[in-house]
PDB file of C-alpha atoms in Angstrom:
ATOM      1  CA  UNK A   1      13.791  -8.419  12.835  1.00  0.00           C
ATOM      2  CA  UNK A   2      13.667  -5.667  10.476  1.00  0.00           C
ATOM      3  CA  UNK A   3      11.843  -5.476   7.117  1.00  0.00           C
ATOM      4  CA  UNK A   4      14.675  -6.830   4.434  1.00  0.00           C
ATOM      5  CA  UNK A   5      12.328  -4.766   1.427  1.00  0.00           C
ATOM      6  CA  UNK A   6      13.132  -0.860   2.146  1.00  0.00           C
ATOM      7  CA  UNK A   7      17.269  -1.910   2.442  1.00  0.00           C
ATOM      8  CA  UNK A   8      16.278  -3.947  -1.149  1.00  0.00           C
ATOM      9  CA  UNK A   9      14.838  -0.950  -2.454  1.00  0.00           C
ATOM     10  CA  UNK A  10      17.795   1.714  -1.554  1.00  0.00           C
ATOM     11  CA  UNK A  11      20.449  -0.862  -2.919  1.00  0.00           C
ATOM     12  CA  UNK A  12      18.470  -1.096  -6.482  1.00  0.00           C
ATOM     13  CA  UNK A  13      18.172   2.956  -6.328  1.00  0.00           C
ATOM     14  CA  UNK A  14      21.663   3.592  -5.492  1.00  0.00           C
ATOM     15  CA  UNK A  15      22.833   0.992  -8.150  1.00  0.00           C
ATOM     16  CA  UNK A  16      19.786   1.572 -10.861  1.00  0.00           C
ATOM     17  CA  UNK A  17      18.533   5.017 -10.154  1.00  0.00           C
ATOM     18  CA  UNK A  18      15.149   6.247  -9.188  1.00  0.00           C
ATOM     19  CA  UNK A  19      12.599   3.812 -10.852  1.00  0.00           C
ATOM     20  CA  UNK A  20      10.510   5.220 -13.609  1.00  0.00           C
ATOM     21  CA  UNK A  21       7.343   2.917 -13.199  1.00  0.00           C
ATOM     22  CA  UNK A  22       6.344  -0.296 -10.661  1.00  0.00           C
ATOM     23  CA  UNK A  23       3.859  -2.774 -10.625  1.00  0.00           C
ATOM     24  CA  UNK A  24       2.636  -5.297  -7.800  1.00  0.00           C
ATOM     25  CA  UNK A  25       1.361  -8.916  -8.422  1.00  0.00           C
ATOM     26  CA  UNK A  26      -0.118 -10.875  -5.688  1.00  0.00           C
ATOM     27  CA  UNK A  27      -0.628 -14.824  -6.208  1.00  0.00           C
ATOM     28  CA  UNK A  28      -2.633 -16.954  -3.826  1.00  0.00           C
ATOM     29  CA  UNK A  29      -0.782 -17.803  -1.049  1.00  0.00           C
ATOM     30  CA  UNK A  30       1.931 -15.803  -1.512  1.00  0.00           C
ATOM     31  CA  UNK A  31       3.992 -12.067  -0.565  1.00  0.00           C
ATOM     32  CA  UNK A  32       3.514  -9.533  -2.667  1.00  0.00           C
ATOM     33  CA  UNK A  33       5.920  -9.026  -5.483  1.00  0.00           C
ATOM     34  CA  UNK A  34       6.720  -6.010  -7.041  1.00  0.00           C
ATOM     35  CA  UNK A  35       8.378  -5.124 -10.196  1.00  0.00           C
ATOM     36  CA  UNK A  36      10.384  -2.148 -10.526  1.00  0.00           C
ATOM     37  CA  UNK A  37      11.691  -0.284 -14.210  1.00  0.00           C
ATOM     38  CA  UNK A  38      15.023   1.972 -14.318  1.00  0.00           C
ATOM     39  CA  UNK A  39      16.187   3.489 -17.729  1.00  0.00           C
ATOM     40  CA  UNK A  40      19.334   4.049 -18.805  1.00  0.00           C
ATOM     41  CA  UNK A  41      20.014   5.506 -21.981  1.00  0.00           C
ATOM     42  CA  UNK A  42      18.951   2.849 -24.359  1.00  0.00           C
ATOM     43  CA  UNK A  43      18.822   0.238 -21.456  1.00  0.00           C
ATOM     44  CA  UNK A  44      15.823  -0.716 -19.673  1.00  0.00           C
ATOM     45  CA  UNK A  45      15.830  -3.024 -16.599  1.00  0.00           C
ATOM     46  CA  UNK A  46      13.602  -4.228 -14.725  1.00  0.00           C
ATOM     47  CA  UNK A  47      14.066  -5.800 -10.856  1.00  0.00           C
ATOM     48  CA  UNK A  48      11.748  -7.506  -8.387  1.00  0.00           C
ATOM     49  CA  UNK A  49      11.363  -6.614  -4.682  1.00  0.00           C
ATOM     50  CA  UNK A  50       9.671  -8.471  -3.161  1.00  0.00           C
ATOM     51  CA  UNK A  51      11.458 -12.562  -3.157  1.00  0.00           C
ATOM     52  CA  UNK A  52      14.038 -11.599  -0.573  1.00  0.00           C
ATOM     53  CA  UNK A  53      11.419 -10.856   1.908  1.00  0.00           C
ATOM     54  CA  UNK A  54      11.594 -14.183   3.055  1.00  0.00           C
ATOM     55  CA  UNK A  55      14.487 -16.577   2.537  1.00  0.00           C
ATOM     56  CA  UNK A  56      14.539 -19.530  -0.088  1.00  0.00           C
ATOM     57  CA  UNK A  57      14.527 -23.137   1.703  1.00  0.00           C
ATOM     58  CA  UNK A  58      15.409 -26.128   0.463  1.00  0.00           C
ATOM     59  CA  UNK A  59      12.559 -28.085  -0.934  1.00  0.00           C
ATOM     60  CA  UNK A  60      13.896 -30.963   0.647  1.00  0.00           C
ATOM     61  CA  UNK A  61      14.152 -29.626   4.192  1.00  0.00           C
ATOM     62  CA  UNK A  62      11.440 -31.091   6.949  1.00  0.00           C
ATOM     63  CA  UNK A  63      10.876 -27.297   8.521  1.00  0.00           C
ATOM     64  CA  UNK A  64      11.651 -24.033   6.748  1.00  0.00           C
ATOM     65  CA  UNK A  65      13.908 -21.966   8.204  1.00  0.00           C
ATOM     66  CA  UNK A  66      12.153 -18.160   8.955  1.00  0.00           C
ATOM     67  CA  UNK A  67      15.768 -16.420   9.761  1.00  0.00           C
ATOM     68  CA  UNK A  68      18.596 -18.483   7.645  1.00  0.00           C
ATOM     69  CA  UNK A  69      18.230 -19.125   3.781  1.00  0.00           C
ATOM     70  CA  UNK A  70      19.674 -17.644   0.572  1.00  0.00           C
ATOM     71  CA  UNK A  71      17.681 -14.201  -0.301  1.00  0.00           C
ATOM     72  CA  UNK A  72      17.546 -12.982  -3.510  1.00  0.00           C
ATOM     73  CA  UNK A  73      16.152 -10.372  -6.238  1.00  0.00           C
ATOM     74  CA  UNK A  74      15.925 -11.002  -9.884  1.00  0.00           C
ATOM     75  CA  UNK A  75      17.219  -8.105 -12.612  1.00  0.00           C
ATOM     76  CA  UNK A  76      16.534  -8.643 -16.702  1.00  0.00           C
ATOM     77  CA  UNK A  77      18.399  -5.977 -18.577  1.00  0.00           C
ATOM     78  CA  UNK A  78      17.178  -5.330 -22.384  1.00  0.00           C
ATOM     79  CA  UNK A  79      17.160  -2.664 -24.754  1.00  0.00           C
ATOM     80  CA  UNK A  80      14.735  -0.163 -25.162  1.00  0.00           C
ATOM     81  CA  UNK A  81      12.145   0.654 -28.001  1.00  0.00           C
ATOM     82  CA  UNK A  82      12.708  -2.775 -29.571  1.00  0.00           C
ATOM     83  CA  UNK A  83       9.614  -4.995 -28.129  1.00  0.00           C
ATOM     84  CA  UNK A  84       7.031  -4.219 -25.866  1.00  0.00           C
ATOM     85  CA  UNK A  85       9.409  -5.336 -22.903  1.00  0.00           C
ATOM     86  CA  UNK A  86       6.793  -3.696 -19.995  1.00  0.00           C
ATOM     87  CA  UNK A  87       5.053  -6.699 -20.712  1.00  0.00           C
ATOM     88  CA  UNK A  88       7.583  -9.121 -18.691  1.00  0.00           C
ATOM     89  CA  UNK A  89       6.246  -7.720 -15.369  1.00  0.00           C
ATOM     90  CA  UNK A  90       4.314 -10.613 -14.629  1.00  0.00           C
ATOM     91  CA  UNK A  91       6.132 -13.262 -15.210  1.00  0.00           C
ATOM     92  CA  UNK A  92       9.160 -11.532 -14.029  1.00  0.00           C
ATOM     93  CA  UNK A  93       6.901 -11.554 -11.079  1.00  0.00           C
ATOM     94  CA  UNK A  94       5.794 -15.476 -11.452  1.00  0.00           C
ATOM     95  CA  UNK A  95       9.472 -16.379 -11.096  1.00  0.00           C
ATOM     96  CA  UNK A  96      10.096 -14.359  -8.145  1.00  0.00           C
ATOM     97  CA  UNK A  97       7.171 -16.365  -6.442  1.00  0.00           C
ATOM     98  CA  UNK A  98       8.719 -19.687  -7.434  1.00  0.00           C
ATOM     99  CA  UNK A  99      10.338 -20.316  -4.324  1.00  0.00           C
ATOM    100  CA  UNK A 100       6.854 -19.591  -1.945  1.00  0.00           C
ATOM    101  CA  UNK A 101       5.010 -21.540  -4.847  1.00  0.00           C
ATOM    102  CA  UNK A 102       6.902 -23.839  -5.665  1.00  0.00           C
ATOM    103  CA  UNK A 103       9.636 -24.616  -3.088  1.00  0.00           C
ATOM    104  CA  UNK A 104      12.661 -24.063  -5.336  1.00  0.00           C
ATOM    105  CA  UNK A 105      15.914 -22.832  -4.392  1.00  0.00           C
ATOM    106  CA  UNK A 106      16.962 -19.821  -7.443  1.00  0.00           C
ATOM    107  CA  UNK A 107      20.627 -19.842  -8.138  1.00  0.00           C
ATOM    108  CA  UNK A 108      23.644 -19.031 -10.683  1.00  0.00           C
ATOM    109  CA  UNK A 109      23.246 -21.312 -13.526  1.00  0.00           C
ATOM    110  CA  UNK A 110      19.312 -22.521 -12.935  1.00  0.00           C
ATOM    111  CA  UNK A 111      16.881 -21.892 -15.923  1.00  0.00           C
ATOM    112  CA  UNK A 112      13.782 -20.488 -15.222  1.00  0.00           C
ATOM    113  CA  UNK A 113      10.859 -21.258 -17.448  1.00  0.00           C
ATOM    114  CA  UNK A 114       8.000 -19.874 -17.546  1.00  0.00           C
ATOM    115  CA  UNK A 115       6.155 -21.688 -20.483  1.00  0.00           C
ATOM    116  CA  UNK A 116       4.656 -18.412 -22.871  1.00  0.00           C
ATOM    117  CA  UNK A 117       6.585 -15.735 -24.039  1.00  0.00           C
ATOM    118  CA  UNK A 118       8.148 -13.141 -21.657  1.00  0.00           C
ATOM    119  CA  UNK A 119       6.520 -10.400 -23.373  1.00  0.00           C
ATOM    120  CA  UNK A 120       4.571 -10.050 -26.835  1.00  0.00           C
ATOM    121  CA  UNK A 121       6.527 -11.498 -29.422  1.00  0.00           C
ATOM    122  CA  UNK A 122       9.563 -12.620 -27.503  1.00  0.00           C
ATOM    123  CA  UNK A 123      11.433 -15.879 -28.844  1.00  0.00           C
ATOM    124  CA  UNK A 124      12.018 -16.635 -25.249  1.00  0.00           C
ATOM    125  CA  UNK A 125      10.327 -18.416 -22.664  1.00  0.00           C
ATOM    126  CA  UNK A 126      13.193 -18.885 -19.873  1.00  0.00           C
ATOM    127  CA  UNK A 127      15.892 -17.377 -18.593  1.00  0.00           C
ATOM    128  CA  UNK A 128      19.281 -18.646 -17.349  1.00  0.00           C
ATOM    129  CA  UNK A 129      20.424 -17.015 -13.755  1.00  0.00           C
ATOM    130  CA  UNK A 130      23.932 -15.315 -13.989  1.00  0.00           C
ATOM    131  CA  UNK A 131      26.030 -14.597 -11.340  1.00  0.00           C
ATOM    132  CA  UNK A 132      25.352 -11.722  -9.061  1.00  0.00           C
ATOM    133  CA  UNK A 133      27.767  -9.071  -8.163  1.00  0.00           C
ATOM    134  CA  UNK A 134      28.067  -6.978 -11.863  1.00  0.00           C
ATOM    135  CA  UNK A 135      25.582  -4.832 -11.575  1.00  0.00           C
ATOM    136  CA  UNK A 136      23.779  -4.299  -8.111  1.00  0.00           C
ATOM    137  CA  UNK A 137      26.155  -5.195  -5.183  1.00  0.00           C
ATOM    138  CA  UNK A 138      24.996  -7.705  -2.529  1.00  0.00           C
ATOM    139  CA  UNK A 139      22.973  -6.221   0.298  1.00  0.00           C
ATOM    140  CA  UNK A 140      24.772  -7.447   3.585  1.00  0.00           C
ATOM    141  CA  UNK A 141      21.881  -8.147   6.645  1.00  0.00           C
ATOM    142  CA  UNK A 142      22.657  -8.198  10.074  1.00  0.00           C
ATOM    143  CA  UNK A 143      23.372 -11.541  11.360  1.00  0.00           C
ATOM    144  CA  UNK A 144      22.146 -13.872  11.521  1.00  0.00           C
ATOM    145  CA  UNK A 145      20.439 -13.358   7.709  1.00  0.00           C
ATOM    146  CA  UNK A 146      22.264 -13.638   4.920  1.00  0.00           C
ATOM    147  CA  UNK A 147      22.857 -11.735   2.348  1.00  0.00           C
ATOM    148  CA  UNK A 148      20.513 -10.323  -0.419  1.00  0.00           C
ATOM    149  CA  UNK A 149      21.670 -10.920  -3.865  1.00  0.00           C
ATOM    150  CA  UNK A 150      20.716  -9.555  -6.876  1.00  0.00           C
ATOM    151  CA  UNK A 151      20.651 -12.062  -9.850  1.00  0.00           C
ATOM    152  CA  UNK A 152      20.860 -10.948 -13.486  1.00  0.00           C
ATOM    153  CA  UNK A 153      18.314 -13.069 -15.914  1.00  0.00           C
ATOM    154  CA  UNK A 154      19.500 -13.951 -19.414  1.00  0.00           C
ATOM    155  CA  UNK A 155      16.587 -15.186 -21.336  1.00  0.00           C
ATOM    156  CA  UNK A 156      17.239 -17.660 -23.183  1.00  0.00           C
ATOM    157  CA  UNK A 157      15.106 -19.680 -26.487  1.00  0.00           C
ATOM    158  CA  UNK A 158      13.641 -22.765 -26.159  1.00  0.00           C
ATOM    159  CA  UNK A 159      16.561 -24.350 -28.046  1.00  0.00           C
ATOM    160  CA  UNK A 160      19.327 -22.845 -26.176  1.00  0.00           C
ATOM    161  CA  UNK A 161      17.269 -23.587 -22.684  1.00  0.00           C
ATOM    162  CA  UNK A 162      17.795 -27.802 -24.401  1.00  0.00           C
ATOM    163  CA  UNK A 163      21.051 -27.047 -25.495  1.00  0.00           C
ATOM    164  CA  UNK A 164      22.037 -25.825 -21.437  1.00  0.00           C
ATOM    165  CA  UNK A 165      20.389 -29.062 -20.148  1.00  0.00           C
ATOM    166  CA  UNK A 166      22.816 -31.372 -22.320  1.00  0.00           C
ATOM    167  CA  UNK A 167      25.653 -29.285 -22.129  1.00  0.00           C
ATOM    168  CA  UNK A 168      25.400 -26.775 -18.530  1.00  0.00           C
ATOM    169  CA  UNK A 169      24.932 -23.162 -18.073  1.00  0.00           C
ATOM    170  CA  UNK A 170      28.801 -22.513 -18.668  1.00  0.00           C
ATOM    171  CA  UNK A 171      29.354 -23.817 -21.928  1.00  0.00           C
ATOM    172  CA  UNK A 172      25.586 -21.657 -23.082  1.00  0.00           C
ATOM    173  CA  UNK A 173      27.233 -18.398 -21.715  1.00  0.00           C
ATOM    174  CA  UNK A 174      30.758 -19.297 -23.395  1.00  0.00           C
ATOM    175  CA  UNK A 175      28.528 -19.989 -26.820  1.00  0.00           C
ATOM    176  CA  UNK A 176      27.474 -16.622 -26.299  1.00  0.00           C
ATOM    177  CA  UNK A 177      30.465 -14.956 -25.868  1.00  0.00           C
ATOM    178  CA  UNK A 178      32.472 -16.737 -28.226  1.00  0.00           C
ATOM    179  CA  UNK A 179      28.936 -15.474 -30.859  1.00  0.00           C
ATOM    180  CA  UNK A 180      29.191 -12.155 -29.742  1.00  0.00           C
ATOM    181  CA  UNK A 181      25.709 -12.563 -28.846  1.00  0.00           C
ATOM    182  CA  UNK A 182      23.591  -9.147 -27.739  1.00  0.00           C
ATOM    183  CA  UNK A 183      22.148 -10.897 -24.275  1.00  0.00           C
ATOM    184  CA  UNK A 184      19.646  -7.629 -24.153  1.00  0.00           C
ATOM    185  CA  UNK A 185      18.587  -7.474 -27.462  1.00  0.00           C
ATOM    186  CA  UNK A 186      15.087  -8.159 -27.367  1.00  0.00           C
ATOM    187  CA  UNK A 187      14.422  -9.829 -30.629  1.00  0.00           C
ATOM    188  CA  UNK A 188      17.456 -11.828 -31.087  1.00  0.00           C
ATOM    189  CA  UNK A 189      17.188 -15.104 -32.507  1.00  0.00           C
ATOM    190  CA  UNK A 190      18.991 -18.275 -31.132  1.00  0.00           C
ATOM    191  CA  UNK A 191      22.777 -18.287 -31.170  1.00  0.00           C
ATOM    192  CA  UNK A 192      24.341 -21.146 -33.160  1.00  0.00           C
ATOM    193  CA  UNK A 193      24.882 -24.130 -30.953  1.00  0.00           C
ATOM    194  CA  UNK A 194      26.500 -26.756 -33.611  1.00  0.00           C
TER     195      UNK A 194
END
């Protein structure tokens, strides 16, 4: 079985560019994650390589599968210059080890928390998972894998993350279209969710 990672990393550079930094984080007991940044213009984003080494099982499933599973990569878009935004490489990295760590299945429309601030500063301490497809195409394996697919983050504040528990990831991301809300601005404060 070939290694999923170097296909991972030619899809983000085809879609994303050449990366201008990296950084690796290894937990206990888990695969090496890295964290790769491409800019673009006044656009910074950062993706993980590393998660779809392995596919995601179902916590609830007696034996993991090694071959068969969902495989994916997480990508947070932001702007530049606004917030010291490098700093999200490790827990960008933390949630790409949730599913060795913890067991969990990442998909559209989960929050992801990761209980401090993403980086110094930041009102938010989860993200919501968007749909894939937008931005970096999903990487098709040979069979019998599937495919890899790259999930956009959306952070989100601690009152929006309670607002999308009540009322479901589609209504948050209507809110926020219906606001006009700037998803990558850094330092934007919660959207109004009477």
């Amino acid at each position: 079985m070939a290694d999923v990672l170097p296909l991972v990393e030619a899809r983000l550079r085809s879609a994303l560019g050449e990366p201008d930094a990296r950084a690796a984080v290894t937990f206990l007991g888990t695969d090496r994650i890295e964290v790769l940044r491409f800019q673009e213009g006044d656009i910074v984003r950062y993706a993980t390589l590393g998660m779809s080494a392995q596919p995601m099982t179902d916590p609830t499933a007696v034996l993991a599968d090694p071959v068969k599973g969902p495989r994916t990569e997480l990508v947070l878009s932001v702007r530049a210059g606004l917030a010291d935004t490098d700093k999200v490489l490790r827990p960008l990295a933390i949630l790409a080890a949730s599913p060795q760590v913890e067991g969990v299945v990442v998909a559209p429309g989960a929050s992801l928390d990761v209980g401090e601030p993403l980086w110094p500063g930041a009102p938010f301490t989860s993200v919501l998972v968007a749909e894939p497809g937008g931005l970096v195409e999903d990487l098709e394996l040979d069979e019998p894998l599937d495919p890899v697919r790259f999930l956009p983050l959306l952070p989100m504040t601690p009152n929006e993350a309670a607002w999308k528990r009540v009322h479901g990831a589609q209504a948050l991301q209507e809110r926020w279209l219906e606001r006009g809300t700037d998803l990558r601005d850094p330092r934007r404060s919660t959207v109004a969710l009477d």
